[in-house]
Amino acid sequence: MSAVDELLARARRELGHRVGPREAAAVQEAGGLLVDIRYAELRERDGTIPGALIVERNELEWRLDPTGEHRAPEATHHDLPVVVICNEGYASSLAALSLRHLGLHRATDLAGGFQAWRGAGFGVGIASASGPGTDIPRHRARR
């Protein structure tokens, strides 16, 4: 097993329960947050999940930290249910674990990612021209 495969396996063990598309939709309907970390080209190619917060991976921790000055308005508290979504459900596991380490103890990810969402027949919207926020200072975003 490669080092990255082992890292992913450890992250998934620590996360425990990952959600499928139906459960992700229920989280969103109940007021939780779906966070799409895919890069712009994938969103433009495949679309987006209506209502999902778009935050590219390199800004995720700054946008979702409820105590941070660069947080998204949706990042209101540490008890917020958060489902991180990447393209196929790999990078999102690592990202969700990072959010857990920030204190977002209900963070998890969508098993199978955006492709599972779309494959299950859930709604997909057209990607907007506006992407993730750009007001994070460069030195902060590179950490």
Tab-separated table of N, CA and C in Angstrom:
chain	number	residue	atom	x	y	z
A	1	MET	N	0.849	-1.180	0.000
A	1	MET	CA	0.000	0.000	0.000
A	1	MET	C	0.894	1.243	0.000
A	2	SER	N	0.575	2.206	-0.842
A	2	SER	CA	1.364	3.436	-0.899
A	2	SER	C	1.108	4.286	0.344
A	3	ALA	N	1.991	5.229	0.577
A	3	ALA	CA	1.854	6.120	1.737
A	3	ALA	C	0.558	6.929	1.667
A	4	VAL	N	0.198	7.411	0.488
A	4	VAL	CA	-1.031	8.196	0.376
A	4	VAL	C	-2.266	7.314	0.571
A	5	ASP	N	-2.204	6.064	0.119
A	5	ASP	CA	-3.323	5.149	0.355
A	5	ASP	C	-3.498	4.880	1.845
A	6	GLU	N	-2.383	4.742	2.553
A	6	GLU	CA	-2.442	4.537	4.001
A	6	GLU	C	-2.981	5.784	4.701
A	7	LEU	N	-2.555	6.953	4.261
A	7	LEU	CA	-3.071	8.201	4.827
A	7	LEU	C	-4.577	8.302	4.631
A	8	LEU	N	-5.056	7.975	3.452
A	8	LEU	CA	-6.480	7.994	3.163
A	8	LEU	C	-7.232	6.990	4.030
A	9	ALA	N	-6.694	5.798	4.168
A	9	ALA	CA	-7.339	4.776	4.997
A	9	ALA	C	-7.430	5.228	6.452
A	10	ARG	N	-6.353	5.841	6.978
A	10	ARG	CA	-6.385	6.354	8.351
A	10	ARG	C	-7.409	7.460	8.493
A	11	ALA	N	-7.474	8.351	7.511
A	11	ALA	CA	-8.450	9.447	7.556
A	11	ALA	C	-9.864	8.901	7.586
A	12	ARG	N	-10.138	7.921	6.771
A	12	ARG	CA	-11.488	7.351	6.726
A	12	ARG	C	-11.822	6.596	8.007
A	13	ARG	N	-10.847	5.943	8.609
A	13	ARG	CA	-11.101	5.281	9.898
A	13	ARG	C	-11.443	6.326	10.951
A	14	GLU	N	-10.704	7.430	10.958
A	14	GLU	CA	-10.954	8.475	11.939
A	14	GLU	C	-12.294	9.176	11.704
A	15	LEU	N	-12.661	9.359	10.443
A	15	LEU	CA	-13.956	9.981	10.144
A	15	LEU	C	-15.113	9.072	10.565
A	16	GLY	N	-14.921	7.786	10.409
A	16	GLY	CA	-16.021	6.869	10.707
A	16	GLY	C	-17.044	6.910	9.585
A	17	HIS	N	-18.210	7.402	9.888
A	17	HIS	CA	-19.318	7.404	8.933
A	17	HIS	C	-19.130	8.454	7.844
A	18	ARG	N	-19.165	8.000	6.604
A	18	ARG	CA	-19.211	8.884	5.443
A	18	ARG	C	-20.621	8.789	4.893
A	19	VAL	N	-21.084	9.825	4.233
A	19	VAL	CA	-22.467	9.829	3.767
A	19	VAL	C	-22.554	9.539	2.276
A	20	GLY	N	-23.702	9.030	1.870
A	20	GLY	CA	-24.015	8.855	0.461
A	20	GLY	C	-24.833	10.050	-0.016
A	21	PRO	N	-25.184	10.072	-1.282
A	21	PRO	CA	-25.923	11.215	-1.825
A	21	PRO	C	-27.243	11.505	-1.108
A	22	ARG	N	-28.003	10.489	-0.794
A	22	ARG	CA	-29.299	10.700	-0.138
A	22	ARG	C	-29.109	11.343	1.241
A	23	GLU	N	-28.153	10.848	2.002
A	23	GLU	CA	-27.904	11.405	3.328
A	23	GLU	C	-27.330	12.816	3.227
A	24	ALA	N	-26.492	13.080	2.228
A	24	ALA	CA	-25.961	14.435	2.024
A	24	ALA	C	-27.101	15.407	1.736
A	25	ALA	N	-28.034	14.994	0.900
A	25	ALA	CA	-29.190	15.848	0.604
A	25	ALA	C	-30.005	16.120	1.868
A	26	ALA	N	-30.145	15.108	2.720
A	26	ALA	CA	-30.879	15.281	3.977
A	26	ALA	C	-30.147	16.240	4.914
A	27	VAL	N	-28.823	16.158	4.957
A	27	VAL	CA	-28.036	17.082	5.776
A	27	VAL	C	-28.289	18.512	5.312
A	28	GLN	N	-28.242	18.721	4.003
A	28	GLN	CA	-28.467	20.057	3.457
A	28	GLN	C	-29.880	20.536	3.773
A	29	GLU	N	-30.866	19.668	3.599
A	29	GLU	CA	-32.253	20.036	3.859
A	29	GLU	C	-32.481	20.399	5.325
A	30	ALA	N	-31.725	19.767	6.223
A	30	ALA	CA	-31.862	20.036	7.660
A	30	ALA	C	-31.033	21.242	8.117
A	31	GLY	N	-30.396	21.941	7.177
A	31	GLY	CA	-29.639	23.129	7.545
A	31	GLY	C	-28.138	22.955	7.591
A	32	GLY	N	-27.662	21.755	7.289
A	32	GLY	CA	-26.229	21.520	7.242
A	32	GLY	C	-25.639	22.090	5.971
A	33	LEU	N	-24.347	21.992	5.861
A	33	LEU	CA	-23.624	22.631	4.774
A	33	LEU	C	-22.945	21.604	3.877
A	34	LEU	N	-23.223	21.666	2.583
A	34	LEU	CA	-22.484	20.895	1.601
A	34	LEU	C	-21.409	21.822	1.061
A	35	VAL	N	-20.168	21.358	1.055
A	35	VAL	CA	-19.040	22.187	0.631
A	35	VAL	C	-18.327	21.498	-0.528
A	36	ASP	N	-18.392	22.118	-1.688
A	36	ASP	CA	-17.799	21.595	-2.909
A	36	ASP	C	-16.378	22.136	-3.034
A	37	ILE	N	-15.388	21.241	-2.938
A	37	ILE	CA	-13.988	21.665	-2.992
A	37	ILE	C	-13.356	21.404	-4.360
A	38	ARG	N	-14.152	21.023	-5.338
A	38	ARG	CA	-13.597	20.750	-6.672
A	38	ARG	C	-13.081	22.042	-7.306
A	39	TYR	N	-12.090	21.921	-8.147
A	39	TYR	CA	-11.554	23.099	-8.811
A	39	TYR	C	-12.487	23.537	-9.947
A	40	ALA	N	-12.320	24.779	-10.369
A	40	ALA	CA	-13.243	25.435	-11.303
A	40	ALA	C	-13.486	24.637	-12.576
A	41	GLU	N	-12.463	24.043	-13.148
A	41	GLU	CA	-12.644	23.307	-14.404
A	41	GLU	C	-13.623	22.149	-14.258
A	42	LEU	N	-13.589	21.467	-13.124
A	42	LEU	CA	-14.538	20.368	-12.904
A	42	LEU	C	-15.948	20.898	-12.705
A	43	ARG	N	-16.080	22.009	-11.976
A	43	ARG	CA	-17.410	22.590	-11.786
A	43	ARG	C	-17.983	23.063	-13.114
A	44	GLU	N	-17.140	23.666	-13.938
A	44	GLU	CA	-17.599	24.135	-15.248
A	44	GLU	C	-17.970	22.956	-16.153
A	45	ARG	N	-17.211	21.896	-16.082
A	45	ARG	CA	-17.466	20.724	-16.926
A	45	ARG	C	-18.724	19.972	-16.501
A	46	ASP	N	-18.861	19.742	-15.188
A	46	ASP	CA	-19.914	18.851	-14.698
A	46	ASP	C	-21.080	19.543	-14.015
A	47	GLY	N	-20.921	20.808	-13.641
A	47	GLY	CA	-21.971	21.514	-12.913
A	47	GLY	C	-21.706	21.501	-11.420
A	48	THR	N	-22.682	21.981	-10.683
A	48	THR	CA	-22.561	22.103	-9.230
A	48	THR	C	-23.804	21.553	-8.548
A	49	ILE	N	-23.688	21.360	-7.259
A	49	ILE	CA	-24.837	20.942	-6.457
A	49	ILE	C	-25.546	22.210	-6.000
A	50	PRO	N	-26.814	22.371	-6.355
A	50	PRO	CA	-27.535	23.580	-5.949
A	50	PRO	C	-27.467	23.789	-4.430
A	51	GLY	N	-27.099	24.993	-4.036
A	51	GLY	CA	-27.026	25.336	-2.624
A	51	GLY	C	-25.721	25.003	-1.938
A	52	ALA	N	-24.837	24.279	-2.617
A	52	ALA	CA	-23.546	23.936	-2.006
A	52	ALA	C	-22.652	25.173	-1.976
A	53	LEU	N	-21.871	25.277	-0.928
A	53	LEU	CA	-20.879	26.331	-0.812
A	53	LEU	C	-19.655	25.910	-1.616
A	54	ILE	N	-19.190	26.781	-2.494
A	54	ILE	CA	-18.011	26.500	-3.313
A	54	ILE	C	-16.791	27.066	-2.589
A	55	VAL	N	-15.884	26.180	-2.208
A	55	VAL	CA	-14.639	26.587	-1.555
A	55	VAL	C	-13.552	25.663	-2.076
A	56	GLU	N	-12.673	26.190	-2.898
A	56	GLU	CA	-11.612	25.324	-3.405
A	56	GLU	C	-10.742	24.853	-2.250
A	57	ARG	N	-10.149	23.704	-2.420
A	57	ARG	CA	-9.435	23.016	-1.335
A	57	ARG	C	-8.397	23.886	-0.641
A	58	ASN	N	-7.684	24.707	-1.361
A	58	ASN	CA	-6.615	25.494	-0.733
A	58	ASN	C	-7.129	26.583	0.194
A	59	GLU	N	-8.425	26.858	0.205
A	59	GLU	CA	-9.000	27.867	1.088
A	59	GLU	C	-9.902	27.266	2.167
A	60	LEU	N	-10.091	25.972	2.147
A	60	LEU	CA	-11.111	25.332	2.970
A	60	LEU	C	-11.024	25.673	4.450
A	61	GLU	N	-9.877	25.480	5.055
A	61	GLU	CA	-9.764	25.693	6.501
A	61	GLU	C	-10.046	27.144	6.867
A	62	TRP	N	-9.578	28.085	6.062
A	62	TRP	CA	-9.816	29.495	6.367
A	62	TRP	C	-11.286	29.852	6.229
A	63	ARG	N	-11.974	29.277	5.270
A	63	ARG	CA	-13.388	29.574	5.037
A	63	ARG	C	-14.319	28.902	6.040
A	64	LEU	N	-13.926	27.739	6.566
A	64	LEU	CA	-14.831	26.988	7.431
A	64	LEU	C	-14.532	27.135	8.910
A	65	ASP	N	-13.456	27.777	9.287
A	65	ASP	CA	-13.135	27.976	10.708
A	65	ASP	C	-14.075	29.028	11.283
A	66	PRO	N	-15.019	28.631	12.144
A	66	PRO	CA	-15.976	29.596	12.696
A	66	PRO	C	-15.323	30.721	13.491
A	67	THR	N	-14.083	30.533	13.916
A	67	THR	CA	-13.404	31.555	14.708
A	67	THR	C	-12.493	32.442	13.857
A	68	GLY	N	-12.387	32.161	12.584
A	68	GLY	CA	-11.439	32.875	11.727
A	68	GLY	C	-12.014	34.134	11.106
A	69	GLU	N	-11.155	35.077	10.862
A	69	GLU	CA	-11.581	36.342	10.266
A	69	GLU	C	-11.929	36.194	8.786
A	70	HIS	N	-11.517	35.126	8.136
A	70	HIS	CA	-11.790	34.920	6.712
A	70	HIS	C	-12.875	33.868	6.473
A	71	ARG	N	-13.630	33.558	7.502
A	71	ARG	CA	-14.652	32.512	7.369
A	71	ARG	C	-15.780	32.941	6.451
A	72	ALA	N	-16.388	31.957	5.831
A	72	ALA	CA	-17.588	32.189	5.037
A	72	ALA	C	-18.739	32.470	6.000
A	73	PRO	N	-19.693	33.277	5.600
A	73	PRO	CA	-20.830	33.572	6.485
A	73	PRO	C	-21.562	32.313	6.946
A	74	GLU	N	-21.520	31.261	6.147
A	74	GLU	CA	-22.195	30.005	6.492
A	74	GLU	C	-21.501	29.240	7.607
A	75	ALA	N	-20.255	29.533	7.862
A	75	ALA	CA	-19.466	28.816	8.876
A	75	ALA	C	-19.731	29.449	10.230
A	76	THR	N	-20.856	29.093	10.825
A	76	THR	CA	-21.345	29.791	12.002
A	76	THR	C	-20.922	29.205	13.340
A	77	HIS	N	-20.665	27.913	13.418
A	77	HIS	CA	-20.331	27.296	14.701
A	77	HIS	C	-19.698	25.928	14.488
A	78	HIS	N	-19.054	25.430	15.526
A	78	HIS	CA	-18.342	24.150	15.438
A	78	HIS	C	-19.274	22.939	15.381
A	79	ASP	N	-20.534	23.102	15.726
A	79	ASP	CA	-21.483	21.993	15.702
A	79	ASP	C	-22.182	21.856	14.346
A	80	LEU	N	-21.801	22.681	13.387
A	80	LEU	CA	-22.426	22.680	12.070
A	80	LEU	C	-22.154	21.359	11.344
A	81	PRO	N	-23.199	20.689	10.864
A	81	PRO	CA	-22.973	19.504	10.037
A	81	PRO	C	-22.405	19.946	8.689
A	82	VAL	N	-21.275	19.392	8.318
A	82	VAL	CA	-20.597	19.748	7.070
A	82	VAL	C	-20.303	18.469	6.295
A	83	VAL	N	-20.665	18.471	5.011
A	83	VAL	CA	-20.324	17.363	4.117
A	83	VAL	C	-19.421	17.935	3.030
A	84	VAL	N	-18.183	17.478	2.995
A	84	VAL	CA	-17.217	17.936	2.003
A	84	VAL	C	-17.346	17.060	0.762
A	85	ILE	N	-17.309	17.726	-0.402
A	85	ILE	CA	-17.512	17.015	-1.666
A	85	ILE	C	-16.383	17.342	-2.627
A	86	CYS	N	-15.719	16.301	-3.094
A	86	CYS	CA	-14.737	16.452	-4.168
A	86	CYS	C	-15.309	15.743	-5.388
A	87	ASN	N	-14.493	15.419	-6.350
A	87	ASN	CA	-15.014	14.815	-7.566
A	87	ASN	C	-15.435	13.357	-7.373
A	88	GLU	N	-14.581	12.545	-6.718
A	88	GLU	CA	-14.887	11.121	-6.590
A	88	GLU	C	-14.810	10.593	-5.166
A	89	GLY	N	-14.596	11.473	-4.178
A	89	GLY	CA	-14.620	11.036	-2.792
A	89	GLY	C	-13.289	10.647	-2.191
A	90	TYR	N	-12.197	11.131	-2.732
A	90	TYR	CA	-10.884	10.838	-2.161
A	90	TYR	C	-10.349	12.045	-1.396
A	91	ALA	N	-10.121	13.148	-2.091
A	91	ALA	CA	-9.597	14.360	-1.451
A	91	ALA	C	-10.538	14.861	-0.361
A	92	SER	N	-11.817	14.614	-0.526
A	92	SER	CA	-12.793	15.087	0.463
A	92	SER	C	-12.621	14.394	1.814
A	93	SER	N	-12.169	13.156	1.823
A	93	SER	CA	-11.935	12.469	3.098
A	93	SER	C	-10.818	13.162	3.878
A	94	LEU	N	-9.741	13.499	3.187
A	94	LEU	CA	-8.633	14.190	3.842
A	94	LEU	C	-9.064	15.584	4.292
A	95	ALA	N	-9.841	16.271	3.461
A	95	ALA	CA	-10.306	17.619	3.797
A	95	ALA	C	-11.265	17.597	4.989
A	96	ALA	N	-12.166	16.637	5.033
A	96	ALA	CA	-13.112	16.543	6.149
A	96	ALA	C	-12.375	16.281	7.457
A	97	LEU	N	-11.353	15.454	7.407
A	97	LEU	CA	-10.572	15.199	8.617
A	97	LEU	C	-9.872	16.475	9.078
A	98	SER	N	-9.374	17.258	8.153
A	98	SER	CA	-8.755	18.533	8.502
A	98	SER	C	-9.758	19.446	9.210
A	99	LEU	N	-10.997	19.467	8.731
A	99	LEU	CA	-12.027	20.276	9.394
A	99	LEU	C	-12.324	19.749	10.795
A	100	ARG	N	-12.304	18.440	10.953
A	100	ARG	CA	-12.485	17.874	12.294
A	100	ARG	C	-11.385	18.365	13.226
A	101	HIS	N	-10.173	18.443	12.723
A	101	HIS	CA	-9.057	18.916	13.540
A	101	HIS	C	-9.205	20.391	13.901
A	102	LEU	N	-9.998	21.135	13.128
A	102	LEU	CA	-10.307	22.535	13.457
A	102	LEU	C	-11.425	22.643	14.492
A	103	GLY	N	-12.040	21.513	14.824
A	103	GLY	CA	-13.116	21.527	15.802
A	103	GLY	C	-14.503	21.338	15.218
A	104	LEU	N	-14.607	21.190	13.907
A	104	LEU	CA	-15.902	20.931	13.269
A	104	LEU	C	-16.170	19.432	13.379
A	105	HIS	N	-16.605	19.009	14.561
A	105	HIS	CA	-16.676	17.580	14.896
A	105	HIS	C	-17.717	16.809	14.111
A	106	ARG	N	-18.604	17.492	13.385
A	106	ARG	CA	-19.610	16.786	12.587
A	106	ARG	C	-19.249	16.749	11.098
A	107	ALA	N	-18.040	17.181	10.761
A	107	ALA	CA	-17.611	17.164	9.358
A	107	ALA	C	-17.402	15.727	8.887
A	108	THR	N	-17.820	15.481	7.667
A	108	THR	CA	-17.610	14.198	7.006
A	108	THR	C	-17.511	14.464	5.514
A	109	ASP	N	-17.548	13.419	4.714
A	109	ASP	CA	-17.500	13.638	3.270
A	109	ASP	C	-18.481	12.742	2.549
A	110	LEU	N	-18.682	13.075	1.287
A	110	LEU	CA	-19.598	12.332	0.430
A	110	LEU	C	-18.836	11.198	-0.248
A	111	ALA	N	-19.153	9.966	0.116
A	111	ALA	CA	-18.539	8.800	-0.511
A	111	ALA	C	-18.882	8.808	-2.000
A	112	GLY	N	-17.867	8.752	-2.828
A	112	GLY	CA	-18.079	8.781	-4.275
A	112	GLY	C	-18.121	10.184	-4.851
A	113	GLY	N	-18.133	11.193	-4.002
A	113	GLY	CA	-18.056	12.581	-4.424
A	113	GLY	C	-19.193	13.053	-5.316
A	114	PHE	N	-18.897	14.115	-6.048
A	114	PHE	CA	-19.875	14.712	-6.950
A	114	PHE	C	-20.394	13.689	-7.953
A	115	GLN	N	-19.523	12.812	-8.404
A	115	GLN	CA	-19.945	11.820	-9.401
A	115	GLN	C	-21.018	10.890	-8.830
A	116	ALA	N	-20.925	10.550	-7.548
A	116	ALA	CA	-21.961	9.727	-6.912
A	116	ALA	C	-23.269	10.512	-6.809
A	117	TRP	N	-23.159	11.803	-6.464
A	117	TRP	CA	-24.348	12.668	-6.376
A	117	TRP	C	-25.074	12.691	-7.719
A	118	ARG	N	-24.329	12.990	-8.749
A	118	ARG	CA	-24.918	13.077	-10.090
A	118	ARG	C	-25.433	11.721	-10.544
A	119	GLY	N	-24.665	10.668	-10.277
A	119	GLY	CA	-25.073	9.325	-10.674
A	119	GLY	C	-26.335	8.846	-9.981
A	120	ALA	N	-26.599	9.377	-8.788
A	120	ALA	CA	-27.805	9.005	-8.049
A	120	ALA	C	-29.025	9.799	-8.522
A	121	GLY	N	-28.810	10.708	-9.462
A	121	GLY	CA	-29.930	11.455	-10.028
A	121	GLY	C	-30.317	12.702	-9.258
A	122	PHE	N	-29.459	13.152	-8.336
A	122	PHE	CA	-29.762	14.376	-7.600
A	122	PHE	C	-29.469	15.593	-8.485
A	123	GLY	N	-30.102	16.704	-8.156
A	123	GLY	CA	-29.995	17.912	-8.959
A	123	GLY	C	-28.578	18.414	-9.141
A	124	VAL	N	-28.328	18.895	-10.346
A	124	VAL	CA	-27.044	19.511	-10.690
A	124	VAL	C	-27.349	20.827	-11.378
A	125	GLY	N	-26.669	21.880	-10.933
A	125	GLY	CA	-26.852	23.189	-11.542
A	125	GLY	C	-25.678	23.549	-12.426
A	126	ILE	N	-25.836	24.639	-13.117
A	126	ILE	CA	-24.774	25.156	-13.972
A	126	ILE	C	-23.798	25.918	-13.093
A	127	ALA	N	-22.510	25.708	-13.321
A	127	ALA	CA	-21.480	26.397	-12.543
A	127	ALA	C	-21.585	27.889	-12.774
A	128	SER	N	-21.473	28.644	-11.690
A	128	SER	CA	-21.526	30.092	-11.784
A	128	SER	C	-20.149	30.631	-12.125
A	129	ALA	N	-20.131	31.812	-12.715
A	129	ALA	CA	-18.857	32.440	-13.066
A	129	ALA	C	-18.089	32.847	-11.831
A	130	SER	N	-18.816	33.075	-10.737
A	130	SER	CA	-18.117	33.457	-9.505
A	130	SER	C	-17.654	32.209	-8.803
A	131	GLY	N	-16.418	32.195	-8.457
A	131	GLY	CA	-15.847	31.036	-7.785
A	131	GLY	C	-15.691	31.311	-6.321
A	132	PRO	N	-14.767	30.648	-5.689
A	132	PRO	CA	-14.532	30.858	-4.272
A	132	PRO	C	-13.993	32.254	-4.023
A	133	GLY	N	-14.095	32.679	-2.785
A	133	GLY	CA	-13.629	34.008	-2.421
A	133	GLY	C	-12.158	34.189	-2.708
A	134	THR	N	-11.789	35.421	-2.968
A	134	THR	CA	-10.395	35.700	-3.278
A	134	THR	C	-9.792	36.692	-2.307
A	135	ASP	N	-10.457	36.934	-1.188
A	135	ASP	CA	-9.965	37.953	-0.272
A	135	ASP	C	-9.081	37.398	0.841
A	136	ILE	N	-8.662	36.161	0.729
A	136	ILE	CA	-7.722	35.619	1.703
A	136	ILE	C	-6.330	36.091	1.287
A	137	PRO	N	-5.608	36.716	2.172
A	137	PRO	CA	-4.257	37.150	1.806
A	137	PRO	C	-3.424	35.966	1.328
A	138	ARG	N	-2.592	36.186	0.341
A	138	ARG	CA	-1.791	35.109	-0.253
A	138	ARG	C	-0.970	34.368	0.791
A	139	HIS	N	-0.366	35.086	1.733
A	139	HIS	CA	0.462	34.394	2.716
A	139	HIS	C	-0.376	33.477	3.591
A	140	ARG	N	-1.638	33.788	3.806
A	140	ARG	CA	-2.515	32.920	4.593
A	140	ARG	C	-2.906	31.688	3.795
A	141	ALA	N	-3.212	31.888	2.497
A	141	ALA	CA	-3.689	30.778	1.685
A	141	ALA	C	-2.605	29.746	1.404
A	142	ARG	N	-1.351	30.118	1.521
A	142	ARG	CA	-0.266	29.188	1.220
A	142	ARG	C	0.139	28.350	2.413
A	143	ARG	N	-0.345	28.617	3.559
A	143	ARG	CA	0.053	27.857	4.753
A	143	ARG	C	-0.289	26.426	4.639
